[in-house]
Coordinates of C-alpha atoms and ligand atoms in Angstrom, one line a residue:
X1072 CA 13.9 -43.8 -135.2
X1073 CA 11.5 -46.4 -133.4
X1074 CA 10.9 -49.6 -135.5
X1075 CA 7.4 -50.7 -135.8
X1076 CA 7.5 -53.2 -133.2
X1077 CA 5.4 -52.9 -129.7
X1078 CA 6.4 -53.4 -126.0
X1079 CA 6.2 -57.5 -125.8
X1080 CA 3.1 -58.6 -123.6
X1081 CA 3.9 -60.0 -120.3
X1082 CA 6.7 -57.6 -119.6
X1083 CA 7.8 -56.2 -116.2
X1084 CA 10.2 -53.3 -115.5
X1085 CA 12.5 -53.6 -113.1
X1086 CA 14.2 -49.7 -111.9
X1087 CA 16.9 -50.5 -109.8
X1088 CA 17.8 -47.8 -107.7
X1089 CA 14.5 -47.0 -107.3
X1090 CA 15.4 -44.4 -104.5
X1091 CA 17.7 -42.1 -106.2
X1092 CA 18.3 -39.0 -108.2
X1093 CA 17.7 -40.4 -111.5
X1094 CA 14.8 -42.7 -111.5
X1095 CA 12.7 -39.2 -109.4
X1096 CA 13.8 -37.1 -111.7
X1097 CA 13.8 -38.8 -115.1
X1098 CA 12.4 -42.4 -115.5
X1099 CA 9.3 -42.0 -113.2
X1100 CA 8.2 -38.7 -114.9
X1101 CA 9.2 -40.3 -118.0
X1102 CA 7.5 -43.4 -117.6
X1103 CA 4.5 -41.5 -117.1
X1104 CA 4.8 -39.5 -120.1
X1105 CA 4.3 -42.8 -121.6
X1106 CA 1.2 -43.5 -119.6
X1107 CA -0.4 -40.2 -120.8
X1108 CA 0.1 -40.7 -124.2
X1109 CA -1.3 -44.4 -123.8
X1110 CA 2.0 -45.9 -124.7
X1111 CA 2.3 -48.5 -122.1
X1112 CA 0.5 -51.7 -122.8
X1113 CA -2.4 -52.9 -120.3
X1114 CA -0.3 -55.5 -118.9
X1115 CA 3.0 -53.8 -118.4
X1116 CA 4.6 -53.7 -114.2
X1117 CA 7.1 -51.3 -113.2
X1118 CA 8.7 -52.7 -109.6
X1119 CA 10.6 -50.2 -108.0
X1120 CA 13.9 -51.8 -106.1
X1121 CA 16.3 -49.8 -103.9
X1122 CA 17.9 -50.8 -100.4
X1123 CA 15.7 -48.5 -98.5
X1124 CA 12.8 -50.2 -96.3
X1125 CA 10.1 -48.0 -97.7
X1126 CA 6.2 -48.5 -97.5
X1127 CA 4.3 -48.5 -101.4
X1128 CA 2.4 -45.3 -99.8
X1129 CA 6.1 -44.2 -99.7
X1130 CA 7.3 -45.2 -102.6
X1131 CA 3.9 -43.6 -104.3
X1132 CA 5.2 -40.3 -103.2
X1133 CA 8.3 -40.6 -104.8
X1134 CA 6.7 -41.2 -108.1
X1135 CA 4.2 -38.7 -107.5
X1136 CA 6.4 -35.6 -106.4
X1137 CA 7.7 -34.3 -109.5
X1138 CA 4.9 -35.0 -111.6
X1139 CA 2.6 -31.5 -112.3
X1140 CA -0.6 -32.9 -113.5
X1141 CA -1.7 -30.1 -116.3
X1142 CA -5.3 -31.7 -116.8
X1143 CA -8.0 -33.3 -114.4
X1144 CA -7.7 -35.7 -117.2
X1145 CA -4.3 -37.1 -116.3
X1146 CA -5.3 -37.9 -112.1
X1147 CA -7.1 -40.6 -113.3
X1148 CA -3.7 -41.9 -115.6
X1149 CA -1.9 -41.0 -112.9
X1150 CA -3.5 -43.6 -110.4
X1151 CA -3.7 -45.5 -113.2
X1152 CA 0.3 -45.7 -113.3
X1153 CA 0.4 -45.8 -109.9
X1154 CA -1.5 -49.1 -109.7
X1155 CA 1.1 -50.2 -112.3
X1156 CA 3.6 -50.1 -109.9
X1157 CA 5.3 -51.7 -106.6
X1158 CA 8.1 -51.4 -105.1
X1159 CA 10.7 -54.3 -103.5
X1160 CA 13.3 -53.6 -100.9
X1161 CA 16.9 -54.7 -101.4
X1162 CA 17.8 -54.0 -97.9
X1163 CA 18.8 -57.6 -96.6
X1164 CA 21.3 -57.5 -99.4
X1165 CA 23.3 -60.0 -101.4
X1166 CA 21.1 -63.4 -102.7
X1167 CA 18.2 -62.5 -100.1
X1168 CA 17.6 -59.4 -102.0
X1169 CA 17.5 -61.0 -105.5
X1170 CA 15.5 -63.5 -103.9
X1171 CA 12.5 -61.0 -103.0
X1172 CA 12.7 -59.4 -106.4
X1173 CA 12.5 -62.5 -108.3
X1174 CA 9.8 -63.6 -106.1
X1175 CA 7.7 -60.3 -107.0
X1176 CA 8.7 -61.0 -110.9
X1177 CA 7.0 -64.9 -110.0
X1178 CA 4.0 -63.0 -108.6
X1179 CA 3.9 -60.6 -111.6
X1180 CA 4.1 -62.9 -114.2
X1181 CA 2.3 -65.9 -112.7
X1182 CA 0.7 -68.1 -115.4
X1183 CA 2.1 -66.4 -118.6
X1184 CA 3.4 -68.6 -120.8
X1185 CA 6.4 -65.5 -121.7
X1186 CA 8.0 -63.8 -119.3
X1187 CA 10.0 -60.6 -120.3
X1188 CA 12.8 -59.1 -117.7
X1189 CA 14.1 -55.4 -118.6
X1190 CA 16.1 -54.2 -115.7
X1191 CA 16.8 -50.5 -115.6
X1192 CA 20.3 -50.2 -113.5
X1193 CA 19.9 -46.1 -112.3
X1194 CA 22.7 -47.2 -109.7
X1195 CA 26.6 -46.1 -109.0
X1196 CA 28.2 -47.4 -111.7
X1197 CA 30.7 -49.2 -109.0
X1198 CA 27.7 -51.5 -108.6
X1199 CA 27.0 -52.6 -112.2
X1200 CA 28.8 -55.6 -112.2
X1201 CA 27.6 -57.2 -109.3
X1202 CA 24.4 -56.4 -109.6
X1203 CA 24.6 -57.6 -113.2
X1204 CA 25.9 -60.6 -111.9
X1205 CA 22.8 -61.3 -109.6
X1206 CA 20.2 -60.4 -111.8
X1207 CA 21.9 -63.1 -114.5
X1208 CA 21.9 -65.3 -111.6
X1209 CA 18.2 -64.9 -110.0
X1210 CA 16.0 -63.2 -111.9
X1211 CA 16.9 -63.9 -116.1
X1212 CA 14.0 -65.3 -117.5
X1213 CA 14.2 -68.6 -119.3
X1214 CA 11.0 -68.4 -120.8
X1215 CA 11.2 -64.3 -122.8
X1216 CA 14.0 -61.3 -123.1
X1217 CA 16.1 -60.3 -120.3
X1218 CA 17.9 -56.7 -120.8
X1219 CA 19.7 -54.9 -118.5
X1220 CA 19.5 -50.7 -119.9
X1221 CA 23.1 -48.9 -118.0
X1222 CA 23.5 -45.8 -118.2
X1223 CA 27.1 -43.5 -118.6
X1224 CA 29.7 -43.5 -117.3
X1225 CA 30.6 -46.7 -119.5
X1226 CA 34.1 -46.4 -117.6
X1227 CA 36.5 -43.2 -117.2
X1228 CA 38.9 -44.3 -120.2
X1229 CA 39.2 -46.9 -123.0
X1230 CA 41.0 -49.3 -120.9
X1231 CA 38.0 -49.6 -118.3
X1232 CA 35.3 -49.3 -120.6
X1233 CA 36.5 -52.3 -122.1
X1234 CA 37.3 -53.7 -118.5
X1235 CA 33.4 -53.1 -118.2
X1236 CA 32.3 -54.5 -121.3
X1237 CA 34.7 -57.3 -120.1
X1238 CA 32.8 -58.1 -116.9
X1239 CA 29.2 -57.8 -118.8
X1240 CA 30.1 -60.2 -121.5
X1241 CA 30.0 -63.8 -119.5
X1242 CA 25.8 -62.7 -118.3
X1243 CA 24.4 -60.4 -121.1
X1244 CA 24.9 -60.4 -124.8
X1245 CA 25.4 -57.6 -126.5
X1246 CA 21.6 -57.8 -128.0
X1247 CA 20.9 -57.8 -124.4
X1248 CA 22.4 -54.4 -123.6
X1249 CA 21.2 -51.0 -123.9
X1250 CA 23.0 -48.4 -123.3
X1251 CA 21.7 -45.2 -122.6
X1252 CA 23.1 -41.8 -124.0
X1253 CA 19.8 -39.5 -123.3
X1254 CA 21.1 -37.0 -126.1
X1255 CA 19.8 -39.6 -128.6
X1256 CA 16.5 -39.0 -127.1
X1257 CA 16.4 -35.3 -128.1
X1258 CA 14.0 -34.6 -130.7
X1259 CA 16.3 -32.0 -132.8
X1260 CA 18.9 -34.6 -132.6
X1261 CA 16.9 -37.6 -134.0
X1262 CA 16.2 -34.7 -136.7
X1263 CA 19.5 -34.8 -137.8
X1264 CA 18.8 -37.7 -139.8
X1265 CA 15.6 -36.6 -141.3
X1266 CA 17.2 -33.2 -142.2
X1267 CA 20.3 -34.7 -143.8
X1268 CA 19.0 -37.3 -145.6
X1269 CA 15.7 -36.7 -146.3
X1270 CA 16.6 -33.4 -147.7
X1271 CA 18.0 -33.4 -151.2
X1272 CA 19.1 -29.7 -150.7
X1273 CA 21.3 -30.8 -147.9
X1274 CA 23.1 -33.9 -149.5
X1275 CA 24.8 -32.8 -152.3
X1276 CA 26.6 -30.4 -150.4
X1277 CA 27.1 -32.1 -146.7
X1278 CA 31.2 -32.0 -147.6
X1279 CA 34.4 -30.4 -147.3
X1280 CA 33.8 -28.6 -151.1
X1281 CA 31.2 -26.5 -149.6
X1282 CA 31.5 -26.8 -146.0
X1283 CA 34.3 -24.8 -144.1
X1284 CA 33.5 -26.0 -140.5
X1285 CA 31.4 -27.2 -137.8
X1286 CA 31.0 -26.0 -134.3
X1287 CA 29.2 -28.3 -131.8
X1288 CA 28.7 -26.4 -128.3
X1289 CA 27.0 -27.8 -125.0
X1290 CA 27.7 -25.4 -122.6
X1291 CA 25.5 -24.3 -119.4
X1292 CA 25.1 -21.3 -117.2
X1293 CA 25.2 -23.5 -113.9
X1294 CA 27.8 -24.6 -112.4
X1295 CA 28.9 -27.8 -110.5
X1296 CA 26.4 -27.4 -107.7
X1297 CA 26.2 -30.0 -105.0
X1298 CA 28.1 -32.3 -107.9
X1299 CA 31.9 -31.2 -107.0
X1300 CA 33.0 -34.3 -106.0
X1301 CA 31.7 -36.2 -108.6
X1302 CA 32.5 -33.6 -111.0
X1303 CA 35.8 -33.3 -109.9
X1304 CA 36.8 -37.2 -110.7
X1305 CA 35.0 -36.7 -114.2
X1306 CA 34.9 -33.7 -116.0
X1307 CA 33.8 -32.4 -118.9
X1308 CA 35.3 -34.1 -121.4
X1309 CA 34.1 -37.6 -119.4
X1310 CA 30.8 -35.7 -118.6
X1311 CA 29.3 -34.6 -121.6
X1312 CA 32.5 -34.7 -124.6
X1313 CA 32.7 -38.4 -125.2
X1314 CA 29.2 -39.0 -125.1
X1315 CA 26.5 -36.8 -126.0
X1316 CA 28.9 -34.5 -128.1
X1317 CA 30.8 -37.5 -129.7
X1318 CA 27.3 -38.7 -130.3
X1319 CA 25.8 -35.5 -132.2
X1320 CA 29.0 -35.5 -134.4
X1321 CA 28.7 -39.1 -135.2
X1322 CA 24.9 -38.2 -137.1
X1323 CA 26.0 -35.0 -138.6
X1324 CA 29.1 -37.0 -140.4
X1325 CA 28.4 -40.3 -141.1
X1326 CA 27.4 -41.7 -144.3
X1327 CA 23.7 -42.2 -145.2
X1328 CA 22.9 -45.8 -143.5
X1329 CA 21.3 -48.7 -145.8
X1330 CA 18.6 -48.4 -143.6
X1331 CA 17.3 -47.0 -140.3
X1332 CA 17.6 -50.5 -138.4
X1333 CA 20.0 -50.2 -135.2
X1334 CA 22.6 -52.3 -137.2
X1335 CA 22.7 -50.2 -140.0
X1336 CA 23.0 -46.7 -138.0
X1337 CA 25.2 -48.0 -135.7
X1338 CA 28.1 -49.5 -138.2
X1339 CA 27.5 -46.1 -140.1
X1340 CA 28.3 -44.6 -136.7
X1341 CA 31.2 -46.9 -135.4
X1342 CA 32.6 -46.5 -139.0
X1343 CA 32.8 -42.9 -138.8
X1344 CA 34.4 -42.5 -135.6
X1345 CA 37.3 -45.0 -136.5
X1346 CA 38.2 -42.2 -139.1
X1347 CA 38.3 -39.6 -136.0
X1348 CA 42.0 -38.8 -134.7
X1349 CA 42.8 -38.9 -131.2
X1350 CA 42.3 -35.2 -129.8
X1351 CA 45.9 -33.9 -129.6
X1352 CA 46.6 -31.7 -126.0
X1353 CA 47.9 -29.0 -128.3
X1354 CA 44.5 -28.4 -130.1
X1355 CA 42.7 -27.6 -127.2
X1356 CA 41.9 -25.0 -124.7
X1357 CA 41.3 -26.3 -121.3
X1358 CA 39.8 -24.0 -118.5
X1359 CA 37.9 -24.4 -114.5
X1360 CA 35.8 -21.7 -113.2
X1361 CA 36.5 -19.2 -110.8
X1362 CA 34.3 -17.1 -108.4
X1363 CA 31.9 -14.9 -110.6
X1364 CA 32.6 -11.3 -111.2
X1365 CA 30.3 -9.8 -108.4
X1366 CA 31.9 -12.7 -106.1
X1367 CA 28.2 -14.4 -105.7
X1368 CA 28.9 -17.5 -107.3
X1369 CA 31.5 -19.4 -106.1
X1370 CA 34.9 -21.2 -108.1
X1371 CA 34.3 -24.7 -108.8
X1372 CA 37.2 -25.4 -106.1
X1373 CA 34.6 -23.8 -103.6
X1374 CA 32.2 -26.7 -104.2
X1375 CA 32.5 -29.0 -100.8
X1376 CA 35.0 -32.4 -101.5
X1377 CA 37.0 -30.5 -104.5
X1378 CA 40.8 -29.9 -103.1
X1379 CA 42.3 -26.5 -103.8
X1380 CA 44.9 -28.0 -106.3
X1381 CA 42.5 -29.8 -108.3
X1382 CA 42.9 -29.3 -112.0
X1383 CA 39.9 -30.7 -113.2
X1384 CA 38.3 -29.4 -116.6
X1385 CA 35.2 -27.3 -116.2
X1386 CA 35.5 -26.3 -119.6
X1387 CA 37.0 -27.5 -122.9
X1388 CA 37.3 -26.4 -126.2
X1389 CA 39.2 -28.9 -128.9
X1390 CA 39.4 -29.2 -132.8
X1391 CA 38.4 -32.5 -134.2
X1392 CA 39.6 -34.1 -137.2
X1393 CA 37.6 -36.8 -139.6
X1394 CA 40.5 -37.9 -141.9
X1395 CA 38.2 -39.6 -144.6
X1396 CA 37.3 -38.8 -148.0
X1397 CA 33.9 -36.3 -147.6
X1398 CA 35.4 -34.2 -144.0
X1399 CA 39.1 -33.9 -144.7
X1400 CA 40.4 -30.8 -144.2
X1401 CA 37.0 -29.7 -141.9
X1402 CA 37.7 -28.3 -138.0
X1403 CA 35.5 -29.4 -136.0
X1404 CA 35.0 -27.2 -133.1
X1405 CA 33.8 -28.6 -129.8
X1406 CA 33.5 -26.6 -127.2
X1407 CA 31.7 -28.0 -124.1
X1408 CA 31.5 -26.1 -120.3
X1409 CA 29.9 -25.2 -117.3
X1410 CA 28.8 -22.4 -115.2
X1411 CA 28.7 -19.9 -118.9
X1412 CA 26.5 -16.9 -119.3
X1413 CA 24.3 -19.5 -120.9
X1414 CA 22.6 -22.5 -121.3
X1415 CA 22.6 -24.1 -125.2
X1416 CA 23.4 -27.2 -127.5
X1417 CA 24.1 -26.2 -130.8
X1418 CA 25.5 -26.9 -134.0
X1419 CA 26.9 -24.6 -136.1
X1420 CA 27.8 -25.6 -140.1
X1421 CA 29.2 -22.7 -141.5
X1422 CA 29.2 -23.1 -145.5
X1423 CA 32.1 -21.3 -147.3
X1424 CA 31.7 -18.1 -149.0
X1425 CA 29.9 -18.1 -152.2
X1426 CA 31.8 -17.9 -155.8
X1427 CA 29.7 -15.0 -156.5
X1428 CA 30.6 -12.8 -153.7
X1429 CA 32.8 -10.2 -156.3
X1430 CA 29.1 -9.8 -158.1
X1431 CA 27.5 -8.5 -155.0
X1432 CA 28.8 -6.2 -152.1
X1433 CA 27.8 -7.8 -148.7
X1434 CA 27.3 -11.5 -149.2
X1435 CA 27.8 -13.3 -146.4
X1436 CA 28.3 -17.6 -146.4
X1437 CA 25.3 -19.8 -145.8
X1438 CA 25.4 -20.7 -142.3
X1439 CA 22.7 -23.2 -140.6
X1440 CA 22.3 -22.9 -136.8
X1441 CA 20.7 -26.6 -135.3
X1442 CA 19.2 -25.3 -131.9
X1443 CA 19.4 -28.6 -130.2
X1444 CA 18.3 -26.5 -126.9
X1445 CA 16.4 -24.7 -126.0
X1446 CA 14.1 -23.1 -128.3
X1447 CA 14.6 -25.7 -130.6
X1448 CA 14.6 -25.1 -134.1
X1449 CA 17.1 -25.0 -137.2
X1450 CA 18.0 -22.1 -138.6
X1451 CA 19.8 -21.4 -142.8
X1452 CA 21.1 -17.9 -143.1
X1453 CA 20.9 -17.1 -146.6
X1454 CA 21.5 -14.3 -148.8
X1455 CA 18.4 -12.1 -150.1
X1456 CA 17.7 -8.5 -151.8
X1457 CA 16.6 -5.4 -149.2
X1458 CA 13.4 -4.7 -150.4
X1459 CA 14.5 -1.1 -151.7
X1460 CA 15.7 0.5 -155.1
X1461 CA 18.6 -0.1 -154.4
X1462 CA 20.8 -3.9 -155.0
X1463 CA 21.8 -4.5 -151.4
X1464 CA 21.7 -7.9 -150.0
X1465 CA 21.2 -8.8 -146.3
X1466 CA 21.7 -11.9 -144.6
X1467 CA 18.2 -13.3 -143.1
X1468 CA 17.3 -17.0 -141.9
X1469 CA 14.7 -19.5 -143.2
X1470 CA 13.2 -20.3 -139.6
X1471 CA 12.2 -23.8 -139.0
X1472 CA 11.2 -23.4 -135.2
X1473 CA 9.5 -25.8 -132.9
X1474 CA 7.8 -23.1 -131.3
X1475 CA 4.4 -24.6 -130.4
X1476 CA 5.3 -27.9 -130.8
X1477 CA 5.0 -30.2 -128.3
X1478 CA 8.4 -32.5 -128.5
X1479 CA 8.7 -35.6 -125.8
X1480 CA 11.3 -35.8 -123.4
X1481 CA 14.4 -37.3 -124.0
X1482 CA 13.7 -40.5 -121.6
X1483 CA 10.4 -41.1 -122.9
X1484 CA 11.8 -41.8 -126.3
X1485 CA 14.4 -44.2 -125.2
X1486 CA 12.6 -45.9 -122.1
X1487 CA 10.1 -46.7 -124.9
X1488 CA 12.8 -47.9 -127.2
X1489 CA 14.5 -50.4 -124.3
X1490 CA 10.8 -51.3 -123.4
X1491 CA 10.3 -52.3 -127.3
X1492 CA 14.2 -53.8 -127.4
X1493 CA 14.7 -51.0 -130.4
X1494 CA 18.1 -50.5 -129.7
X1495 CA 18.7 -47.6 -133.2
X1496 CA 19.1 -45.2 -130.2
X1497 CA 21.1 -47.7 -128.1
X1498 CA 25.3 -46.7 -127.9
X1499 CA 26.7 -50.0 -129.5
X1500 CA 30.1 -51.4 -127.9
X1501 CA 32.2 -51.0 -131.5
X1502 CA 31.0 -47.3 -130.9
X1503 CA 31.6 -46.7 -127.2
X1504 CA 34.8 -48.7 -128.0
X1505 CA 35.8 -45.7 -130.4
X1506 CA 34.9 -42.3 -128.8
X1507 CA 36.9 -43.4 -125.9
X1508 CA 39.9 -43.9 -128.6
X1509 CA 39.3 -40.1 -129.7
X1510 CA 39.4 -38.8 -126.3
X1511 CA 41.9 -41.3 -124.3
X1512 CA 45.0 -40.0 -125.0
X1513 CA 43.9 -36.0 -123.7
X1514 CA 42.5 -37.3 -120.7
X1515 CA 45.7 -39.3 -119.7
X1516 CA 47.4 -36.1 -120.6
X1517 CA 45.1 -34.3 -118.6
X1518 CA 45.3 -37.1 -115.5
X1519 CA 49.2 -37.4 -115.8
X1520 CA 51.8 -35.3 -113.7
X1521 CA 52.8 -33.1 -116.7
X1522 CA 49.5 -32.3 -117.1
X1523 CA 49.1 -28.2 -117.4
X1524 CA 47.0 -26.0 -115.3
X1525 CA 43.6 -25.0 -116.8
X1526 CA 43.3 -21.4 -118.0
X1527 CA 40.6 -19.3 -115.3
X1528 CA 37.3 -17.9 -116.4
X1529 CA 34.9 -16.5 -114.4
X1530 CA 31.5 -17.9 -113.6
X1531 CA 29.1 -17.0 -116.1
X1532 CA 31.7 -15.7 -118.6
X1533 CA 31.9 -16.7 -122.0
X1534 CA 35.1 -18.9 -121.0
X1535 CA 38.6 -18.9 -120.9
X1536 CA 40.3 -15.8 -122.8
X1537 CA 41.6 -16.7 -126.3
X1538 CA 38.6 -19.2 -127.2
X1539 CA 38.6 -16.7 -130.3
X1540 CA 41.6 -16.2 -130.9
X1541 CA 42.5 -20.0 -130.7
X1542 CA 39.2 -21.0 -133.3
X1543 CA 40.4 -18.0 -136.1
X1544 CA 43.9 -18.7 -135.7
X1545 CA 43.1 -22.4 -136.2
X1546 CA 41.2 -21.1 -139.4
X1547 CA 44.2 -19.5 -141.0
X1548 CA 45.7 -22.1 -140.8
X1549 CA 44.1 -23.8 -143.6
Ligands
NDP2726 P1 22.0 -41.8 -106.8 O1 23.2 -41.9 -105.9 O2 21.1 -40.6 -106.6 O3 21.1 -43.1 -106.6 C1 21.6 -44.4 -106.7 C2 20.5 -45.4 -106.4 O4 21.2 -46.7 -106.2 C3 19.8 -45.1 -105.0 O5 18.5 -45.7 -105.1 C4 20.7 -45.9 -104.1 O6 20.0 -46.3 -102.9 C5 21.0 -47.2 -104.9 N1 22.2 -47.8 -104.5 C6 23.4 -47.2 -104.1 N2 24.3 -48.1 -103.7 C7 23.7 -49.3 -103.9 C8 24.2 -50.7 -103.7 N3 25.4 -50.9 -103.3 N4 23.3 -51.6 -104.0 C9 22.0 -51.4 -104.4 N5 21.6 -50.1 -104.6 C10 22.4 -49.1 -104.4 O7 22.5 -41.8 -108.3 P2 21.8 -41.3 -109.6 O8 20.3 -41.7 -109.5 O9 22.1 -39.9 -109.8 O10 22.6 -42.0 -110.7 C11 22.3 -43.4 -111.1 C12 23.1 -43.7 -112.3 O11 22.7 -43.0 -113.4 C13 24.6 -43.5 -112.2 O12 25.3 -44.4 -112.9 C14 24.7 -42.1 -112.8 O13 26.0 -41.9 -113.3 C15 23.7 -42.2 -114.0 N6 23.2 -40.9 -114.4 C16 22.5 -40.1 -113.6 C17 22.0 -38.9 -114.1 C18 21.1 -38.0 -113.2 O14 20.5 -37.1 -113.7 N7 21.1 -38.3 -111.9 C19 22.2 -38.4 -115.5 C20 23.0 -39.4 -116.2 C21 23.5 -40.6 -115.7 P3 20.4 -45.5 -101.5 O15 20.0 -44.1 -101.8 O16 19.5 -46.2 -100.5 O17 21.9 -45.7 -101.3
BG6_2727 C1 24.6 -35.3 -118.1 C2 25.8 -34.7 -117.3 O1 25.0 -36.5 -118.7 O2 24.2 -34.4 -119.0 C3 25.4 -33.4 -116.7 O3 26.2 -35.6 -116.3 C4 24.9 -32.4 -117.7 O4 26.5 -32.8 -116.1 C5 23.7 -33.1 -118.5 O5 24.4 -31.3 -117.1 C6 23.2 -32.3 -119.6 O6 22.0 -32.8 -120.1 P1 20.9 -31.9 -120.6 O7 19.8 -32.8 -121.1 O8 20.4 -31.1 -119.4 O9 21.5 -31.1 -121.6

């Protein structure tokens, strides 16, 4: 929900970590997307900063590789960006290295009366701290905004999240933090707040008197590829559970904000999470890929660093509770996983079964399907007549697709958010604080010696066996 304020003048980006996976793959092309939609002010420097000694001609190519130029029209924004941009090497390390990037930022900025600092940290999160530390230390302007943007993991469990937030505190204020969760970036899930509350349809009956449950799925047909290591010290539920998921679920419950201002979304957020209870080990079903059916694909303990006894949780499936007033008594379903027989986010609010079904033969309840991705689009099932003599109803969907439509990518939206210092699609600490309280106690579980083995599925299977038999014996039990 961008504010109407613009990118300051006299503002340089800093991306540290210019080098790696992210910034190539995300914040460069994304940065760009900004440049072709004339989003970036005149006056705005990106400086690249990495420990590699690397030529600009070098660096150029980095930026340039992933980018498919569609139209003649964009070379020209594309040199454009380039010419934006310049790149600082880190490689003498410690003070010496801070000392050469704020000496570019001097360059940058000479003679402007403001001086605005936004340093991007695409770097292991083992390095945060200190290189939090050195930034307060060399290169915080005195004279503008500093902001440091981070980017998950925000620590592997309450304890060092807080630990984290702990060590950030003494250098940046929280007003100077922006956290990046890149599901808040995603167009259909900005949309959640348009469609709930800008929808009078939808608000009188967003509740447990007409709603019987929700199912929230992020699941993806590839596997851990090249990742295992990492992988195997996260998974899912670290990876994409207490985030993006936890995230999703915080817009499609809370109450209706005061007003769209980061303050007033976020304490509608934090508020609604505190009424979450911790995910109990006994409502969920935890599973880890094995070799595919045909034998081409290989079990995640085939990916290179992951030992044969690891028990890490490819896949997870849990029921969420929201004890207040307006959910209690709703599952939540959450069901997250890799290397599936298929790629999707979506949300699923099935709507219970109409008084009037004795009247007619064949009604089914309302059900709307949010395609977060891909094909994006929202979907309500409703009830109509066949067109025939007879009085059959069928089930057929109001279609609401994006087909067509050209949506921006997810780091566009929130590099131009940071860039601004909008921070509505920022993950506030009160927040962060409590998804890590929902999921805390399962992952100790999970971690601990008693922890149990996870149930097999093979690659590119719809998961673990039972998943059904877990969600409708779950439902009977209401
Ligand atoms: P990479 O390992 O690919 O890149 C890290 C970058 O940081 C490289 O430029 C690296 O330089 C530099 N770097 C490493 N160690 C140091 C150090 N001690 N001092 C200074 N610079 C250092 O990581 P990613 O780009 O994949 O990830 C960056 C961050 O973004 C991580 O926190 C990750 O969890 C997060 N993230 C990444 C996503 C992705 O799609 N890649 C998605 C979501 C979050 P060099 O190569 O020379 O070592
Ligand atoms: C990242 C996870 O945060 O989100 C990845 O680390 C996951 O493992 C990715 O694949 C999913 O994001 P998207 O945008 O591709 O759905």
């Amino acid at each position: 929900m961008a504010l109407a304020v613009e990118i300051k003048e006299s503002t340089v980006l800093v991306i540290l970590g210019a080098s790696g996976d992210l910034a190539k793959k995300k914040l460069f092309p994304g940065l760009f997307g900004l440049e072709k939609r004339c989003l970036l002010p005149d006056d705005l420097k990106i400086v690249g900063f990495a420990p590699d000694e690397m030529s600009y001609e070098n660096f150029i190519d980095i930026i340039r590789k992933p980018i498919k130029l569609e139209s003649p029209r964009f070379a020209e924004q594309l040199k454009q960006f380039c010419e934006r941009c310049s790149y600082v090497s880190g490689h003498e390390g410690g003070d010496k290295a801070f000392e050469a990037l704020k000496k570019r930022l001097d360059e940058l900025l000479k003679g402007r009366k403001e001086r605005n600092h936004l340093f991007y940290m695409a770097l292991p999160p083992s390095v945060f701290v200190p290189m939090s530390e050195m930034l307060k230390k060399h290169c915080y302007s005195e004279r503008g905004n500093s902001r440091i943007i981070i980017e998950k993991p925000f620590g592997h469990d309450l304890e060092s999240s807080r630990d984290l937030q702990k060590h950030l505190e003494p250098n940046w204020r929280e007003d100077e933090i922006f956290r990046v969760d890149h599901y808040l970036g995603k167009e259909v899930v900005n949309n959640l707040l348009v469609l709930r509350f800008g929808n009078e349809i939808f608000g009188s009956i967003w509740n447990s008197r007409h709603i019987e449950s929700i199912q929230i799925s992020i699941i993806e047909g590839g596997g851990a590829e090249g990742r295992g290591s990492y992988f195997n010290s996260t998974g899912v539920i670290r990876d994409v559970m207490q985030n993006h998921m936890t995230q999703i679920l915080a817009l499609l419950t809370m109450e209706r904000p005061k007003s769209f201002s980061s303050d007033d979304l976020c304490d509608q957020k934090a508020r609604l999470l505190e009424w979450i209870e911790p995910i109990e080990h006994d409502e969920t079903i935890i599973g880890q890929y094995s070799k595919s059916e045909d034998g081409e694909k290989p079990a995640f303990k085939d990916e290179e660093d992951v030992p044969d006894d690891s028990k890490c949780a490819t896949f997870c499936a849990a029921i969420a509770h929201i004890g207040n007033e307006r959910w209690n008594g709703v599952p939540f379903f959450l069901k997250a996983g890799k290397a599936l027989n298929e790629s999707k986010t979506e949300i699923i609010v099935q709507f219970k079964q109409s008084t009037n079904v004795n009247i007619f033969n064949d009604l089914l309840p309302n059900k709307l399907t949010i395609n977060v991705q891909p094909n994006e689009g929202v979907y309500l099932q409703i009830n109509s007549f066949v067109p025939s003599l007879e009085t059959k109803t069928e089930a057929i969907n109001l279609d609401l697709t994006y087909r067509g439509r050209e949506i921006p990518e997810a780091y566009e939206a929130l590099l131009l958010d940071a860039m601004k210092g909008d921070y509505s699609r920022s993950v506030r600490e009160d927040e962060l604080d409590a998804s890590w309280r929902i999921f805390t106690p399962l992952l100790h579980f999970l971690d601990g010696e008693e922890s149990v083995e996870p149930r097999k599925y093979a690659y590119g299977s719809t998961g673990p066996e039972g998943l059904d038999e877990f969600i409708s014996s779950y439902q009977q039990k209401r």
